[in-house]
Amino acid sequence: MTTIKHKIDDAKDLHDEPFGDVVLRHLIYSVGKDKTHAEARDWNVAVSLAVRDRMVEGWIDTTRHVYARQQKRVYYLSMEFMIGRMLEDNLTNLGLLSEAKEFIASQGLDVETVLHAEQDAALGNGGLGRLAACFMDSMATTGVAGMGYGIRYQHGIFRQTLEDGWQMEEPEDWLFEGNSWEFRRPEVVYEIGFGGHVTHDADGKATWTPAESVQAVAFDMPIAGWEGDHVNTLRLWSARQSGMMNLDTFNDGDFMAAARQQVLAETISKVLYPGDHTPQGRELRLKQEVFFTSASLQDMLRRFFTNYDNLDNLGDHVAVQLNDTHPAIAVPELIRILMDLHGYTFERALEITRETLHYTNHTLLPEALEKWPKDLFEHILPRHLQIINMIDGHFYQEAMAKGLDHHIIAGIQVIHPHQQDWVRMGNLAFIGSRKVNGVSALHTELMKQTVFHDLHTMYPDKIINQTNGVTPRRWLLECNPGLAGLITEQIGDGWIDDLEQLQKIAPLATDAAFQKAYRAVKSANKQRLADMVQERTGITLNTDAIFDTQIKRIHEYKRQHMNIMEAIALYNAIKADPEGTKRGAAWQPRVKIFAGKAAPSYFFAKLIIKLINDVAAVVNNDPDIGDKLKVVFLPNYNVSMAEVLIPGSDLSEQISTAGFEASGTGNMKFALNGALTIGTLDGANVEMLDHVGEDNIFIFGLKADEVAERQHRRARPSEVIKNSPMLQQIMSQLSDGTFSDGETERYRDFLTNVGDHDYFQVIPDFQAYWDMQRQLDGLYQNAEAWFEKAILNTARMGWFSSDRTIRSYADQIWRAPHKMSGT
Ligand code: NBX
């Protein structure tokens, strides 16, 4: 039986009780069912509660230790946490997985069905939210006293369905069946104010009287690190009406009026805003940001005051990380608390804030840099706006002292002094933080050169890089048990929390027996993926084909449309030469797999989804093509689906326009699981190239500076198209209805976008992309050469563990203690 290192006295008994008995006890007394009537979901809950019991011990113990040692605390503020399912993760980290599986099987149940009878917690849009989840795992594993703060959305990211190939959105309802992992903390409640007015007394002390307020109620989830001894907390806030419903109104029969306040208040944590890189959804979104940021700051300061009696040295004991600008309101909110509630001067309050807050930027796309109309801001946050004006005044003096020109200063103040239109959250976050980081080396460089150029000149030491990483627990150990087992057989299990140990398998890359075993694992994972595709789409896949996968949010800069255009070109080429006699080689079969959601208001992204489905309908039903090419779009991409797609893929598509993908993290997950990467020199691909070596990654296309140069001079794609029969054929098929049942209008916007402007440089990169794909076709036919590279990818990806990333944040940003690797 597994033990947990730190036991707490009051819970001793639990260890003596076999795990299966605890599950059965929960099935009866917590779920209220007996064995004969229990369904998969009931068993899932019972097992979850049994694991949760064990986690609670480490949790209470960790909390005690952190208090006792007065360990520096790290708070990760994020609008999004894309944590997925938690049961397998927690069983794994607590070392209970095999015991639980055996027990489930012993009850005559299907293990997978029970473990998977849990809805994904999909409280995020994409990479930013998933990164936050990996960081939670790694903070616990590396012993950082970390706490995540976010919103307990009642509805996470929408459920994507397809209607005639078009994306439809349906509300998601993850809490309907309950959440076994959370603890409601009704005693942890804060008031969050909006609107109202500000008065100043004779000494200048401000008092803000909000016009309305809502309550934030805490829900906690324990987050266990590897081996379960360090357990941190993810605290999510749920909105609730302040004060009780007006019973008089209700008794008078005006039920609607009585319910109105409640509905308005609860709306704040109702839905995750589904915009990815598209600035919309005004007032509610701003309120959501204020809501969770203010509650989190109030909560961390309350905790701080249990150990200290003033806030002078806050930054020595507390580090706050702002996950993008969504919590940037923390800057004026912390200053407000320090000034208005604790009597600090503005200057001192700003200093303390700048010792405590840090900001991570995740995108350079100008339309994704958050800004709020000043009027809206003033309406909702009158006191914060005053403070922002003070920050701007102070900043102006600082900038003048450093010799900056006042036009330049105007461009980087939070509010442009002459235009007075927008509150620019990136500038606010930058000015109010001690450190600002990018998420890959290239991205950080571009931050310095572009969006934050002038701020960087002023504070040359503020921007630093922290290349993203992924947790090896979820993204190798759990999602790929076959490969994990094979690695452990060879080098032991030290790699699980010290991923650089994977280097030790590099010498086996050419070892025949190891290659054979590695290939067998890949084949089994491909079969599992093929089964999922069969079940969800009815399409039968040939597992000898290259499984070529692109899974991520749908966006022009990510260029799923370049990928599907390549599929069209391949289709045309096979049609023209079905047996490959003219080209002198048979076609390498290929399966193109796509999955991802488009922002509901992003028409072009939805059109790309439609095109993928239209091409699939033609290609998959063409008898001349057969197994040589299949195109698959899997609806409703989420974390659980990624856990099947990543281990089962041969090829990973990381083909963004160079300079646009801040980092990527899917790229890391694929390579770790032995898929080869076809990609551009963008984001973390650049660093992956350094680690795996140029023979083991397939880089093509324009570089970031070449892209910028072409965009700057508005280079048109027409010349390139004129010289490419392949592109001409694709473009004319898109306008003659080949893929749209003869409808010639459907892809008109597409043709204008790509054929006339091509801001994202699909056309100039196309030939290089095609050539690289054909090179990969050839390579795949030499299995030994292919798998040598695949194994070397796995062996050399150790640096991309999020444990490394977190230790680096802890050392270079948070100045917070952590365990060294492998200890
Ligand atoms: O953050 C992503 C980047 O695009 C990836 O390159 C990077 O790997 C990842 C983690 O650093 N950004 C991202 O996911 N952004 C959002 O999801 C987002 C959500 C809401 C919003 C703006 C951006 N208003």
Tab-separated table of C-alpha atoms in Angstrom, residues 308-555:
chain	number	residue	atom	x	y	z
A	308	TYR	CA	2.995	40.410	9.754
A	309	ASP	CA	1.511	43.624	11.032
A	310	ASN	CA	2.264	46.020	8.203
A	311	LEU	CA	2.742	45.888	4.453
A	312	ASP	CA	6.159	47.594	4.303
A	313	ASN	CA	7.981	44.470	3.149
A	314	LEU	CA	5.176	42.797	1.235
A	315	GLY	CA	7.431	42.034	-1.724
A	316	ASP	CA	9.868	40.081	0.452
A	317	HIS	CA	7.174	37.615	1.443
A	318	VAL	CA	4.779	37.605	-1.466
A	319	ALA	CA	5.238	37.423	-5.244
A	320	VAL	CA	2.270	37.864	-7.554
A	321	GLN	CA	2.374	36.730	-11.187
A	322	LEU	CA	-0.133	38.294	-13.570
A	323	ASN	CA	-0.988	35.840	-16.355
A	324	ASP	CA	-1.241	38.318	-19.207
A	325	THR	CA	-2.996	41.652	-18.658
A	326	HIS	CA	-6.345	40.201	-17.563
A	327	PRO	CA	-5.459	40.764	-13.880
A	328	ALA	CA	-3.537	44.015	-14.572
A	329	ILE	CA	-6.116	45.906	-12.556
A	330	ALA	CA	-4.076	44.514	-9.636
A	331	VAL	CA	-1.717	47.476	-10.091
A	332	PRO	CA	-4.174	50.253	-9.140
A	333	GLU	CA	-6.113	47.933	-6.822
A	334	LEU	CA	-3.066	47.141	-4.695
A	335	ILE	CA	-2.095	50.809	-4.650
A	336	ARG	CA	-5.649	51.685	-3.618
A	337	ILE	CA	-5.603	49.204	-0.744
A	338	LEU	CA	-2.203	50.461	0.413
A	339	MET	CA	-3.218	54.140	0.245
A	340	ASP	CA	-6.883	54.221	1.117
A	341	LEU	CA	-7.054	51.368	3.611
A	342	HIS	CA	-3.554	51.347	5.107
A	343	GLY	CA	-2.487	54.975	4.919
A	344	TYR	CA	0.587	54.684	2.676
A	345	THR	CA	1.598	57.600	0.470
A	346	PHE	CA	1.158	57.140	-3.256
A	347	GLU	CA	4.934	56.962	-3.810
A	348	ARG	CA	5.407	54.290	-1.175
A	349	ALA	CA	2.358	52.363	-2.377
A	350	LEU	CA	3.733	52.322	-5.915
A	351	GLU	CA	7.121	51.117	-4.644
A	352	ILE	CA	5.568	48.262	-2.690
A	353	THR	CA	3.439	47.318	-5.686
A	354	ARG	CA	6.492	47.293	-7.923
A	355	GLU	CA	8.248	44.971	-5.499
A	356	THR	CA	5.364	42.505	-5.531
A	357	LEU	CA	3.779	42.230	-8.966
A	358	HIS	CA	5.162	40.604	-12.124
A	359	TYR	CA	3.625	40.344	-15.550
A	360	THR	CA	3.780	37.678	-18.259
A	361	ASN	CA	2.990	38.682	-21.830
A	362	HIS	CA	1.629	35.973	-24.155
A	363	THR	CA	1.091	37.755	-27.428
A	364	LEU	CA	2.384	40.501	-29.662
A	365	LEU	CA	-0.751	40.702	-31.791
A	366	PRO	CA	-1.774	44.351	-31.535
A	367	GLU	CA	-5.503	43.536	-31.506
A	368	ALA	CA	-4.991	41.260	-28.507
A	369	LEU	CA	-3.346	43.913	-26.330
A	370	GLU	CA	-6.085	44.759	-23.906
A	371	LYS	CA	-7.408	48.280	-23.643
A	372	TRP	CA	-10.575	49.702	-22.117
A	373	PRO	CA	-12.529	52.797	-23.130
A	374	LYS	CA	-11.712	55.400	-20.515
A	375	ASP	CA	-15.384	56.254	-20.039
A	376	LEU	CA	-16.310	52.689	-19.219
A	377	PHE	CA	-13.410	52.491	-16.836
A	378	GLU	CA	-14.422	55.677	-15.087
A	379	HIS	CA	-17.986	54.455	-14.794
A	380	ILE	CA	-17.026	51.150	-13.185
A	381	LEU	CA	-13.814	52.049	-11.383
A	382	PRO	CA	-13.707	55.758	-10.548
A	383	ARG	CA	-11.060	55.414	-7.823
A	384	HIS	CA	-8.841	53.186	-9.941
A	385	LEU	CA	-8.929	55.735	-12.719
A	386	GLN	CA	-7.700	58.435	-10.319
A	387	ILE	CA	-4.862	56.172	-9.283
A	388	ILE	CA	-3.976	55.449	-12.895
A	389	ASN	CA	-3.720	59.183	-13.453
A	390	MET	CA	-1.333	59.395	-10.491
A	391	ILE	CA	0.711	56.533	-11.955
A	392	ASP	CA	0.867	58.364	-15.273
A	393	GLY	CA	1.953	61.594	-13.565
A	394	HIS	CA	4.670	59.836	-11.637
A	395	PHE	CA	5.733	57.894	-14.708
A	396	TYR	CA	5.987	61.100	-16.710
A	397	GLN	CA	8.500	62.495	-14.205
A	398	GLU	CA	10.482	59.252	-14.221
A	399	ALA	CA	10.602	59.246	-17.994
A	400	MET	CA	11.602	62.909	-18.235
A	401	ALA	CA	14.396	62.274	-15.734
A	402	LYS	CA	15.650	59.521	-18.025
A	403	GLY	CA	15.673	61.960	-20.903
A	404	LEU	CA	12.773	60.563	-22.934
A	405	ASP	CA	11.048	62.776	-25.430
A	406	HIS	CA	7.531	63.697	-24.404
A	407	HIS	CA	5.958	62.305	-27.580
A	408	ILE	CA	7.518	58.989	-26.739
A	409	ILE	CA	6.304	59.246	-23.155
A	410	ALA	CA	2.759	59.933	-24.341
A	411	GLY	CA	2.886	56.735	-26.363
A	412	ILE	CA	3.716	54.571	-23.357
A	413	GLN	CA	1.725	56.142	-20.559
A	414	VAL	CA	-1.294	54.153	-19.453
A	415	ILE	CA	-3.625	56.775	-20.932
A	416	HIS	CA	-2.414	58.821	-23.865
A	417	PRO	CA	-2.388	62.363	-22.415
A	418	HIS	CA	-3.719	64.052	-25.541
A	419	GLN	CA	-6.099	61.423	-26.823
A	420	GLN	CA	-7.558	60.460	-23.423
A	421	ASP	CA	-9.448	57.580	-25.012
A	422	TRP	CA	-8.128	54.263	-23.821
A	423	VAL	CA	-6.750	52.691	-20.651
A	424	ARG	CA	-3.929	50.552	-22.013
A	425	MET	CA	-3.525	47.497	-19.814
A	426	GLY	CA	-0.183	46.325	-21.230
A	427	ASN	CA	1.429	49.635	-20.310
A	428	LEU	CA	-0.227	49.533	-16.891
A	429	ALA	CA	1.007	46.005	-16.199
A	430	PHE	CA	4.490	46.881	-17.408
A	431	ILE	CA	4.833	50.069	-15.397
A	432	GLY	CA	3.442	48.485	-12.229
A	433	SER	CA	5.547	45.320	-12.262
A	434	ARG	CA	9.014	44.421	-11.069
A	435	LYS	CA	9.694	41.958	-13.869
A	436	VAL	CA	7.985	41.448	-17.207
A	437	ASN	CA	8.518	38.240	-19.115
A	438	GLY	CA	7.994	36.761	-22.522
A	439	VAL	CA	7.393	33.040	-23.027
A	440	SER	CA	10.147	32.063	-25.485
A	441	ALA	CA	13.499	33.546	-26.445
A	442	LEU	CA	12.271	34.855	-29.790
A	443	HIS	CA	9.067	36.284	-28.338
A	444	THR	CA	10.969	38.078	-25.583
A	445	GLU	CA	13.357	39.572	-28.133
A	446	LEU	CA	10.438	40.772	-30.236
A	447	MET	CA	8.775	42.286	-27.169
A	448	LYS	CA	11.884	44.382	-26.683
A	449	GLN	CA	12.009	45.412	-30.324
A	450	THR	CA	8.318	46.037	-30.961
A	451	VAL	CA	5.385	46.487	-28.542
A	452	PHE	CA	7.481	47.322	-25.489
A	453	HIS	CA	10.358	49.016	-27.304
A	454	ASP	CA	10.142	52.373	-25.550
A	455	LEU	CA	9.299	50.960	-22.147
A	456	HIS	CA	12.253	48.621	-22.553
A	457	THR	CA	14.578	51.548	-23.276
A	458	MET	CA	13.405	53.118	-20.066
A	459	TYR	CA	13.724	50.014	-17.903
A	460	PRO	CA	16.323	47.870	-19.670
A	461	ASP	CA	16.430	45.233	-16.907
A	462	LYS	CA	12.741	44.663	-16.569
A	463	ILE	CA	12.033	42.312	-19.480
A	464	ILE	CA	13.351	38.792	-19.109
A	465	ASN	CA	12.618	35.536	-20.861
A	466	GLN	CA	11.017	32.446	-19.328
A	467	THR	CA	10.524	29.835	-21.996
A	468	ASN	CA	7.337	27.834	-21.455
A	469	GLY	CA	7.307	24.183	-20.486
A	470	VAL	CA	4.848	21.316	-20.058
A	471	THR	CA	4.302	18.942	-17.167
A	472	PRO	CA	5.803	15.501	-17.846
A	473	ARG	CA	3.296	13.915	-15.483
A	474	ARG	CA	0.241	14.638	-17.619
A	475	TRP	CA	2.014	14.899	-20.967
A	476	LEU	CA	4.077	11.731	-20.877
A	477	LEU	CA	3.497	9.567	-17.821
A	478	GLU	CA	-0.311	9.691	-17.944
A	479	CYS	CA	-1.132	10.224	-21.605
A	480	ASN	CA	1.431	7.729	-22.880
A	481	PRO	CA	1.765	4.882	-20.373
A	482	GLY	CA	3.354	2.671	-23.027
A	483	LEU	CA	6.239	5.017	-23.691
A	484	ALA	CA	6.551	5.966	-20.031
A	485	GLY	CA	6.864	2.289	-19.109
A	486	LEU	CA	9.445	1.682	-21.794
A	487	ILE	CA	11.554	4.600	-20.622
A	488	THR	CA	11.296	3.577	-16.982
A	489	GLU	CA	12.394	0.034	-17.874
A	490	GLN	CA	15.579	1.480	-19.370
A	491	ILE	CA	16.538	4.320	-17.062
A	492	GLY	CA	14.349	4.053	-13.955
A	493	ASP	CA	11.656	6.533	-13.010
A	494	GLY	CA	13.835	9.480	-12.001
A	495	TRP	CA	12.830	11.272	-15.212
A	496	ILE	CA	9.320	11.916	-13.913
A	497	ASP	CA	10.453	14.860	-11.816
A	498	ASP	CA	13.830	15.371	-13.480
A	499	LEU	CA	13.039	15.265	-17.160
A	500	GLU	CA	16.588	15.949	-18.354
A	501	GLN	CA	17.312	12.325	-17.411
A	502	LEU	CA	15.620	11.397	-20.693
A	503	GLN	CA	19.017	12.132	-22.278
A	504	LYS	CA	19.982	8.668	-21.089
A	505	ILE	CA	17.851	7.053	-23.764
A	506	ALA	CA	19.635	8.908	-26.588
A	507	PRO	CA	22.226	6.155	-27.061
A	508	LEU	CA	19.354	3.725	-27.676
A	509	ALA	CA	18.096	5.685	-30.671
A	510	THR	CA	19.743	3.240	-33.064
A	511	ASP	CA	19.390	0.147	-30.888
A	512	ALA	CA	17.281	-2.360	-32.836
A	513	ALA	CA	15.462	-3.837	-29.832
A	514	PHE	CA	14.658	-0.443	-28.348
A	515	GLN	CA	13.478	0.868	-31.712
A	516	LYS	CA	11.191	-2.091	-32.071
A	517	ALA	CA	9.653	-1.529	-28.655
A	518	TYR	CA	9.322	2.209	-29.279
A	519	ARG	CA	7.595	1.529	-32.609
A	520	ALA	CA	5.234	-0.934	-30.996
A	521	VAL	CA	4.202	1.727	-28.504
A	522	LYS	CA	3.616	4.222	-31.300
A	523	SER	CA	1.531	1.697	-33.247
A	524	ALA	CA	-0.661	0.983	-30.247
A	525	ASN	CA	-1.144	4.712	-29.660
A	526	LYS	CA	-2.045	5.197	-33.325
A	527	GLN	CA	-4.612	2.452	-33.032
A	528	ARG	CA	-6.116	4.139	-29.970
A	529	LEU	CA	-6.291	7.398	-31.940
A	530	ALA	CA	-7.798	5.644	-34.967
A	531	ASP	CA	-10.449	4.105	-32.709
A	532	MET	CA	-11.355	7.529	-31.370
A	533	VAL	CA	-11.634	8.940	-34.907
A	534	GLN	CA	-13.770	5.986	-35.956
A	535	GLU	CA	-16.072	6.429	-33.009
A	536	ARG	CA	-16.473	10.182	-33.357
A	537	THR	CA	-16.506	10.669	-37.122
A	538	GLY	CA	-17.100	7.261	-38.658
A	539	ILE	CA	-13.896	7.608	-40.694
A	540	THR	CA	-11.677	4.533	-40.833
A	541	LEU	CA	-7.956	5.235	-40.750
A	542	ASN	CA	-5.071	3.195	-42.070
A	543	THR	CA	-2.530	3.107	-39.255
A	544	ASP	CA	0.342	2.689	-41.737
A	545	ALA	CA	-0.280	6.244	-42.887
A	546	ILE	CA	1.621	9.202	-41.450
A	547	PHE	CA	-0.640	10.662	-38.773
A	548	ASP	CA	-0.105	14.348	-39.361
A	549	THR	CA	-1.790	16.488	-36.697
A	550	GLN	CA	-2.539	20.159	-36.131
A	551	ILE	CA	-4.434	20.842	-32.899
A	552	LYS	CA	-4.774	24.311	-31.432
A	553	ARG	CA	-7.141	27.283	-31.578
A	554	ILE	CA	-8.068	28.136	-35.159
A	555	HIS	CA	-6.380	31.382	-36.154
